[in-house]
Short mmCIF file of C-alpha atoms and ligand atoms in Angstrom, two decimals:
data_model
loop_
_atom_site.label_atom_id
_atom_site.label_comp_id
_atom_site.label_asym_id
_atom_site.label_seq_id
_atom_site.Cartn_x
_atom_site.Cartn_y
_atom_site.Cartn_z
CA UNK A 1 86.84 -110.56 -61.13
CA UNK A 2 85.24 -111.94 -58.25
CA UNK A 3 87.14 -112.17 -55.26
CA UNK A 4 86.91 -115.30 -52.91
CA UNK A 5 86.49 -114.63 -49.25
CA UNK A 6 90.34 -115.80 -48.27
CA UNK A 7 91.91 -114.35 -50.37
CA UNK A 8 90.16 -110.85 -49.40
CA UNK A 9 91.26 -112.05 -45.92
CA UNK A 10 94.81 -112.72 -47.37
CA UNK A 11 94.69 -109.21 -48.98
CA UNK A 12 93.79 -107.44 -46.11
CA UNK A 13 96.45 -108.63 -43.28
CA UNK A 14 98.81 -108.18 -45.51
CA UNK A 15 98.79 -104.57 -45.12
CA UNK A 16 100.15 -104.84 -41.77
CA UNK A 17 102.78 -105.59 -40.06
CA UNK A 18 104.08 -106.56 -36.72
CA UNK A 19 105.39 -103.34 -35.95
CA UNK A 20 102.33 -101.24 -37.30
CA UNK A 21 100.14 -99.18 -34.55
CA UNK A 22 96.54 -98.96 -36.17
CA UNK A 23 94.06 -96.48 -35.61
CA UNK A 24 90.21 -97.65 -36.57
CA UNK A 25 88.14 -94.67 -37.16
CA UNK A 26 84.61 -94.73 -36.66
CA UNK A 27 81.23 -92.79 -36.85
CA UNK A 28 80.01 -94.73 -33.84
CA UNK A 29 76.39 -96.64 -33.95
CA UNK A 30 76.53 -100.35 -32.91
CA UNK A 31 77.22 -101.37 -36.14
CA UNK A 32 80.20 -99.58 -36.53
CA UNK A 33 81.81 -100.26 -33.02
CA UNK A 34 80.77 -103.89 -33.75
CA UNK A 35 82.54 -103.65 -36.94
CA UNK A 36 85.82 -101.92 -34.99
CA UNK A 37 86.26 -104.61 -32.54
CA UNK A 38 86.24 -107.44 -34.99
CA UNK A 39 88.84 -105.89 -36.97
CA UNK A 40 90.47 -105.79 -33.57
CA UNK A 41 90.18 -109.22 -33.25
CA UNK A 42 91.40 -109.87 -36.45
CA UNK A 43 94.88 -107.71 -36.25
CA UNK A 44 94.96 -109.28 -32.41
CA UNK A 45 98.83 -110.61 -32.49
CA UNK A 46 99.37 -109.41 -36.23
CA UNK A 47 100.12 -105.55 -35.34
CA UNK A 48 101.81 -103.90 -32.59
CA UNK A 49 98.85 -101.76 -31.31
CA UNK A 50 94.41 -101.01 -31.82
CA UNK A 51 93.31 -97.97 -30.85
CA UNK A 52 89.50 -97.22 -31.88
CA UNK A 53 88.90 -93.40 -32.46
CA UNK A 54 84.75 -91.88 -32.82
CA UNK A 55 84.25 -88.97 -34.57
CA UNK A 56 80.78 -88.31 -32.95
CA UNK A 57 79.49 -87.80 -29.71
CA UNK A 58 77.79 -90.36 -28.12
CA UNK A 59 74.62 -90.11 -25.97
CA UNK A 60 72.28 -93.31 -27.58
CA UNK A 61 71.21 -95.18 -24.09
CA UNK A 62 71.80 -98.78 -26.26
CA UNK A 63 75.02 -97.02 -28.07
CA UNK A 64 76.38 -96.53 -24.39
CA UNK A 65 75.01 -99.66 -22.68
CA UNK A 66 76.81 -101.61 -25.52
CA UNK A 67 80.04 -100.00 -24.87
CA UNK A 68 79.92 -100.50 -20.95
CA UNK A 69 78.66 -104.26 -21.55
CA UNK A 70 81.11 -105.22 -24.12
CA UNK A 71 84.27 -103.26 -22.58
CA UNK A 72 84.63 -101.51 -25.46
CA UNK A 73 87.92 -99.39 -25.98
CA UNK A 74 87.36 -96.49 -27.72
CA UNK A 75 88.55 -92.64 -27.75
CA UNK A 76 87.13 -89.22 -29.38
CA UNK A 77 89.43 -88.39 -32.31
CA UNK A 78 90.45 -85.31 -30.84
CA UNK A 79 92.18 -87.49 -27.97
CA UNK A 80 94.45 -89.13 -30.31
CA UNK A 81 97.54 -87.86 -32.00
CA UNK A 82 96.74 -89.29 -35.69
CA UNK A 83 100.51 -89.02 -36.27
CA UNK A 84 101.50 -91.83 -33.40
CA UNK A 85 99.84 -94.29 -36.28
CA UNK A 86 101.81 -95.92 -39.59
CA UNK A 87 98.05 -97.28 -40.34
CA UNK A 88 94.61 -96.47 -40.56
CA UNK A 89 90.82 -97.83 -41.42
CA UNK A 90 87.72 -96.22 -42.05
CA UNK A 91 84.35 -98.76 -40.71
CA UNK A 92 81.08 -98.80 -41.67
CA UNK A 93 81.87 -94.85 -43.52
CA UNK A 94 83.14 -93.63 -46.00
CA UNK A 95 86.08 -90.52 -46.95
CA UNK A 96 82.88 -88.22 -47.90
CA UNK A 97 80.98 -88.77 -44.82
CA UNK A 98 82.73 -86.53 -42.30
CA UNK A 99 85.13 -84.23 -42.71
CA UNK A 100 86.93 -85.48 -40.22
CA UNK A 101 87.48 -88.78 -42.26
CA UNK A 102 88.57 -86.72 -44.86
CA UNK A 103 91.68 -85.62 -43.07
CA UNK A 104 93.13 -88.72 -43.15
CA UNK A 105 94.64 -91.62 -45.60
CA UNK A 106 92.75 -94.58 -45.07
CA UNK A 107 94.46 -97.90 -45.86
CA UNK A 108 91.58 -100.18 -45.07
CA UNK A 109 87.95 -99.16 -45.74
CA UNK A 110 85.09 -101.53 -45.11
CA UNK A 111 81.61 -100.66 -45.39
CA UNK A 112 78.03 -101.23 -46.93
CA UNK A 113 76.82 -98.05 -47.69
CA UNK A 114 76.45 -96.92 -51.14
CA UNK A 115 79.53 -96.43 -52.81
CA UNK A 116 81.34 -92.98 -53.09
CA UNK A 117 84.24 -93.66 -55.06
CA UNK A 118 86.49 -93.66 -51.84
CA UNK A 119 89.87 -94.66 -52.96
CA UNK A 120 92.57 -96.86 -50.43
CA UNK A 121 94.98 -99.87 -51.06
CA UNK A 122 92.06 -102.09 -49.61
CA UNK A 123 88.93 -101.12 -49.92
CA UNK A 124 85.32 -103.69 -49.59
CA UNK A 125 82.38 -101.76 -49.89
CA UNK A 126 79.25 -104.47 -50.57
CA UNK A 127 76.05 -101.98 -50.62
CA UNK A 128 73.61 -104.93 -50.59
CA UNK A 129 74.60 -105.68 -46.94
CA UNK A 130 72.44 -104.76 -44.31
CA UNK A 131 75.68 -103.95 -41.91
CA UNK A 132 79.14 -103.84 -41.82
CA UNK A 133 78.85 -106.48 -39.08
CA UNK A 134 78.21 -108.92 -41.70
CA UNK A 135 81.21 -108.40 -43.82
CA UNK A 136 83.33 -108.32 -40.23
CA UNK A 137 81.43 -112.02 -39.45
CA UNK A 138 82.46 -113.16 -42.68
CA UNK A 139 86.39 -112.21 -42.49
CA UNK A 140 86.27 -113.67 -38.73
CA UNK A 141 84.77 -116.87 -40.25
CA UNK A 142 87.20 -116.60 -43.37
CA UNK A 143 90.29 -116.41 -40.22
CA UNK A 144 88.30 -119.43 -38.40
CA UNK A 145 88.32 -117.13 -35.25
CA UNK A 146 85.66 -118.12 -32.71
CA UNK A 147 84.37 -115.28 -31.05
CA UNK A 148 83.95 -113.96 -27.75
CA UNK A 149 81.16 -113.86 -25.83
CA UNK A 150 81.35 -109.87 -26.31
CA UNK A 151 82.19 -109.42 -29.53
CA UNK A 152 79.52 -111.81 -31.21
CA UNK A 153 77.39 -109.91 -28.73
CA UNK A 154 78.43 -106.67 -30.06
CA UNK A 155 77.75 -107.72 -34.26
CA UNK A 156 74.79 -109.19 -33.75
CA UNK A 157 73.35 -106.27 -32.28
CA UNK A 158 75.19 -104.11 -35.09
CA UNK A 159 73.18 -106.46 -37.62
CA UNK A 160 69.77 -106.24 -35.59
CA UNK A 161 69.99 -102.29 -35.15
CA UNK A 162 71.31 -101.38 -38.85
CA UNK A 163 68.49 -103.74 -40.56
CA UNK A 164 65.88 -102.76 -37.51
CA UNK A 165 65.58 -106.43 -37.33
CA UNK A 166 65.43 -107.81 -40.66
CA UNK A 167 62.76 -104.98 -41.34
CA UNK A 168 65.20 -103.09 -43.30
CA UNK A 169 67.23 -103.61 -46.49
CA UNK A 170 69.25 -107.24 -45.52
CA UNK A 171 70.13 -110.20 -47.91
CA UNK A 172 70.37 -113.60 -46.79
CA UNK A 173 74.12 -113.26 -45.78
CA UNK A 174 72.87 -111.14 -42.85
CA UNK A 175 70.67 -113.52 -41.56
CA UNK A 176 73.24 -116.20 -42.06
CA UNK A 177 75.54 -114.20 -39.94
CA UNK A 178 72.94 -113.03 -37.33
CA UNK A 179 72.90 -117.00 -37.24
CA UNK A 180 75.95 -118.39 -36.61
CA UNK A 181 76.58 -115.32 -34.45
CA UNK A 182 73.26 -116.24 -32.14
CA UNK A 183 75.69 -119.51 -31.02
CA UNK A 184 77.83 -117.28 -29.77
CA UNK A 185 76.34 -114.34 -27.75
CA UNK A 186 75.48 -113.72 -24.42
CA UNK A 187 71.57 -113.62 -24.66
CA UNK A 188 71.38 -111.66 -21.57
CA UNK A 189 74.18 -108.95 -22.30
CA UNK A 190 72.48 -108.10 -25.84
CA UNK A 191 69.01 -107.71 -24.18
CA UNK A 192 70.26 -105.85 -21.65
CA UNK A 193 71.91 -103.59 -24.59
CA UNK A 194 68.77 -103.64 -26.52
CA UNK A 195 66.61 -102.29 -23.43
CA UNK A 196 68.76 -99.66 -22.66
CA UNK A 197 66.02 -96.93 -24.61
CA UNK A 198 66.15 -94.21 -22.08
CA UNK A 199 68.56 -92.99 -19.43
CA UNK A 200 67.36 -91.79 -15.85
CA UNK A 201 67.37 -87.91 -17.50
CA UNK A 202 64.55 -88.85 -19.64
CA UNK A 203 62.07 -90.10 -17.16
CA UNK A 204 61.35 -85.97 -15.79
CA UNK A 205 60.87 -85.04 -19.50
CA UNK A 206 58.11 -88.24 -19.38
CA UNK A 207 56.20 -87.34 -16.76
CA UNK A 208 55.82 -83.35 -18.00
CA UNK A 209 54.87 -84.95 -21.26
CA UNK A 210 52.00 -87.62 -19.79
CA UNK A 211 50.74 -84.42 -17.97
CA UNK A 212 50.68 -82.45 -20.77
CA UNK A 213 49.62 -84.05 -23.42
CA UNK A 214 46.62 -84.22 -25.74
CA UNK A 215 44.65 -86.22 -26.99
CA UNK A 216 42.70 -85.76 -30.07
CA UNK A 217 40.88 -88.14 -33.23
CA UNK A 218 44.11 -90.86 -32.26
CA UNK A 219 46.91 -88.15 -32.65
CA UNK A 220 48.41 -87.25 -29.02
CA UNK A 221 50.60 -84.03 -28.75
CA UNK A 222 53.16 -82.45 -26.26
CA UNK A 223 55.19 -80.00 -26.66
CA UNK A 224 57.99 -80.05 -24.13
CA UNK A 225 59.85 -76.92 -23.65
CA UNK A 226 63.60 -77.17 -22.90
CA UNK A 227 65.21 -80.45 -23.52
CA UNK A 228 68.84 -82.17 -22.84
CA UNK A 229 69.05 -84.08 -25.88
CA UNK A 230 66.71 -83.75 -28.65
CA UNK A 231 66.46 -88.32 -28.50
CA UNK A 232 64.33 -87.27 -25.45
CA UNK A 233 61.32 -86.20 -28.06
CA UNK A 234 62.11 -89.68 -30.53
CA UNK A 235 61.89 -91.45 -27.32
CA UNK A 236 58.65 -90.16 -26.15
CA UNK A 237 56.88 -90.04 -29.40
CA UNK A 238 58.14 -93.74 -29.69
CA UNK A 239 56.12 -94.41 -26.57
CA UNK A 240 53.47 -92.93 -27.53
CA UNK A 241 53.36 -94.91 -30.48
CA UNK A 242 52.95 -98.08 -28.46
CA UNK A 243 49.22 -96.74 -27.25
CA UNK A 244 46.71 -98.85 -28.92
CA UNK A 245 44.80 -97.12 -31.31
CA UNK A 246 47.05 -93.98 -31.67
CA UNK A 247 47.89 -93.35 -35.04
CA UNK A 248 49.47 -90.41 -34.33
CA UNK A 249 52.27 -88.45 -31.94
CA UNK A 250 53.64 -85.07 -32.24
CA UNK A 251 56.54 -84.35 -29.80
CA UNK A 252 58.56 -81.06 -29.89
CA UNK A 253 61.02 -79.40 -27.47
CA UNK A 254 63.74 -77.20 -27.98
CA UNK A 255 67.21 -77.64 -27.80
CA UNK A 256 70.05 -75.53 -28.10
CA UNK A 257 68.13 -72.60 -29.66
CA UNK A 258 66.29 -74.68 -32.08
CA UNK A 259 62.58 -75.88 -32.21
CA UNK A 260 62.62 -79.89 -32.18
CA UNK A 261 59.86 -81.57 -33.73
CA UNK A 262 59.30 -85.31 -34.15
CA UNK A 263 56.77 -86.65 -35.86
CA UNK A 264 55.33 -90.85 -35.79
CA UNK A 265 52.94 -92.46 -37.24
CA UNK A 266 51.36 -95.93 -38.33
CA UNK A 267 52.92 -95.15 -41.74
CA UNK A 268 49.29 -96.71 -42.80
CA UNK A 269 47.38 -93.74 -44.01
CA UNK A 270 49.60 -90.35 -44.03
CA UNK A 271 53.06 -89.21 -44.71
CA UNK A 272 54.99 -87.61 -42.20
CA UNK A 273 57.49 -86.85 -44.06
CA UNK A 274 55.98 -84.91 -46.41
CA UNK A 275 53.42 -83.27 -43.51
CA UNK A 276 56.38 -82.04 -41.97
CA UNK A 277 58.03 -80.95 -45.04
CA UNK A 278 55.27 -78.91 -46.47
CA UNK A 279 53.89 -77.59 -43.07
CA UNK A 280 57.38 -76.32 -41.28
CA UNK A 281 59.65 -77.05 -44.28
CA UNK A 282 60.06 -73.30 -45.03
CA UNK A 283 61.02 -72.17 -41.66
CA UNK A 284 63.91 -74.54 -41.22
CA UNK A 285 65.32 -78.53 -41.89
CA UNK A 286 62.01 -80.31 -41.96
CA UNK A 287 61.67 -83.97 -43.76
CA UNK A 288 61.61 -87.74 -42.91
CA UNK A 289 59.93 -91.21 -44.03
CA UNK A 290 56.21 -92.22 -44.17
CA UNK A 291 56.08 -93.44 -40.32
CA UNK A 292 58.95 -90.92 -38.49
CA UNK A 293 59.78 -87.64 -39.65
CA UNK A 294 61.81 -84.70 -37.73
CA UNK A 295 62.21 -81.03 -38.10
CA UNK A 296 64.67 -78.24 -36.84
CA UNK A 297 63.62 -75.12 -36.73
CA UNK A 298 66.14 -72.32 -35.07
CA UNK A 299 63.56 -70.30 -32.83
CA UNK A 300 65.04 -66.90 -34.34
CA UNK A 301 62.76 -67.98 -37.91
CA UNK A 302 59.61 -68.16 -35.57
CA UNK A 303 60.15 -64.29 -34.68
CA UNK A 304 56.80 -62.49 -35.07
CA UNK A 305 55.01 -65.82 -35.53
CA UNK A 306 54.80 -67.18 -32.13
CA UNK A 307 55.82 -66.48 -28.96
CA UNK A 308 58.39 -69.75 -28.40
CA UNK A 309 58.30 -68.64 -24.77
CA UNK A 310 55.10 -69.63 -24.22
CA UNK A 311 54.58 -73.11 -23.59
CA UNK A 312 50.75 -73.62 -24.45
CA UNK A 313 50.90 -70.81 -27.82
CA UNK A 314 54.04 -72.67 -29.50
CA UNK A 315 51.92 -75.67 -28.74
CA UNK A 316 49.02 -74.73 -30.35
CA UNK A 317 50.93 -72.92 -33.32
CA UNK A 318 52.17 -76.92 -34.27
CA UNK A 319 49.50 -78.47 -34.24
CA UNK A 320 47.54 -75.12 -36.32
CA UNK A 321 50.57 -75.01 -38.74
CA UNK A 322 50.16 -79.77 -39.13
CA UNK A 323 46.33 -79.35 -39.52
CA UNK A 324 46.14 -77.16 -42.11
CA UNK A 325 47.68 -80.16 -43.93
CA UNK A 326 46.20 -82.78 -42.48
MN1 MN B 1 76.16 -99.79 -40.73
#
């Protein structure tokens, strides 16, 4: 039976109460914090309490520009005593995705990934959506709630990251949202979110890589030795990307014990994916798409292989062990 959008709404706040402290729990990306503070905004004089709890650490330059920009409340899940709260909902996840979700009885879920059978006295799950900001859009224009400045700010960025701006899976409910939530953002404030790529950290690890790297048949290479955070090599190769005329980058580091390597390209000709999968697939986690691909490999499987120490051999072992299947 389909369901009409207020009586969803109707459905949902009456699950709570004025005396009921709510804890939103999230896997945090933009979409899902986006998601968190419109249901926020929609329990805003209907509950006693919002806390928003993140299961994951985050260390995203936009992911942490968007929380400083948008004053956005939230707390790791360890901080917060799950018992203080008589109700809970699960964002943009569901039950099966972390095992920290699973811990605890959901009451509201919401999300637009593919279904997983998650069970809760209200649960909307539409997999055709391109984000979980949409369906929050929707129940804010189902409420007639005008929002903030912030908040619009903060789902239309959760729509533009989660469809990579329209180039992903959307319908035209997304861009209906992403347009009648245009009229209400701060154009600066979600630029300023949207430029925030790198943090000061990363620019060291760019210059060693533009001194290093090579050049070769429009495929540049670095490897990088030690890094802080493993985005430092998808930011780079990302960069590189943006050189006319290279079709290729190969960025690798290592990070916590573990050989980093990310692969790009114009998704025109070759599969990265697949290049990494076949070419470092057996030493560790190695897979992707056509155009980005990544692979993990813990430097105790390179052991007799290559000397990891060694900047310039581990180098050349990455590029040997891609040719051969290039
Ligand atoms: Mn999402």
């Amino acid at each position: 039976m389909a369901t009409s959008a207020s009586e969803r709404l109707r459905r949902l706040l009456g699950l709570f109460s004025r005396e009921d402290r709510v804890l939103i729990v999230i896997n945090s990306d933009p979409d899902a914090m986006a998601s968190a503070m419109a249901l926020k905004r929609l329990l805003w004089r209907q509950v006693f309490s919002t806390t928003i709890a993140h299961v994951n650490v985050i260390s995203r330059p936009d992911n942490l520009a968007m929380i400083r920009l948008v004053k956005l409340d939230l707390l790791p899940i360890h901080e917060v005593n799950v018992e203080e709260f008589t109700r809970f909902a699960l964002l943009d996840s569901q039950p099966s995705h972390h095992e920290k979700f699973e811990e605890i009885n959901f009451d509201v879920i919401i999300d637009h990934h593919p279904i997983t059978g998650a069970k809760a006295p209200f649960v909307d799950i539409r997999p055709e959506y391109g984000a979980t900001s949409t369906i929050m859009t929707r129940y804010l224009r189902t409420a007639r709630i005008k929002p903030s400045a912030k908040l619009a700010t903060a789902l239309f960025y959760g729509i533009k990251t989660d469809t990579m701006n329209f180039e992903r899976k959307a319908i035209m409910e997304d861009v209906n949202a992403f347009q009648f939530l245009f009229r209400h953002i701060n154009v600066h404030m979600a630029q300023r979110i949207e430029y925030a790529e790198i943090t000061l950290d990363f620019l060291k690890y760019y210059r060693i890589a533009l001194e290093r790297m090579r050049v070769r048949k429009g495929r540049i290479q670095v490897h990088i030795d030690q890094v802080s955070n493993p985005d430092i090599c998808v930011s780079i190769a990302d960069f590189f990307m943006k050189i006319h005329d290279i079709a290729w980058a190969v960025v690798s580091g290592i990070y916590q014990g573990r050989l980093i390597v990310i692969v790009r390209n114009d998704g025109i000709r070759k599969d990265a994916g697949k290049l990494l999968g076949e070419s470092l697939g057996e030493m560790g986690a190695a897979g992707g798409h056509k155009s980005m691909a990544r692979a993990e490999i813990p430097l105790k499987n390179l052991q007799g292989l290559v000397d990891y120490n060694d900047t310039k051999a581990l180098s050349r072992w990455i590029i040997r062990k891609l040719d051969k299947r290039t």
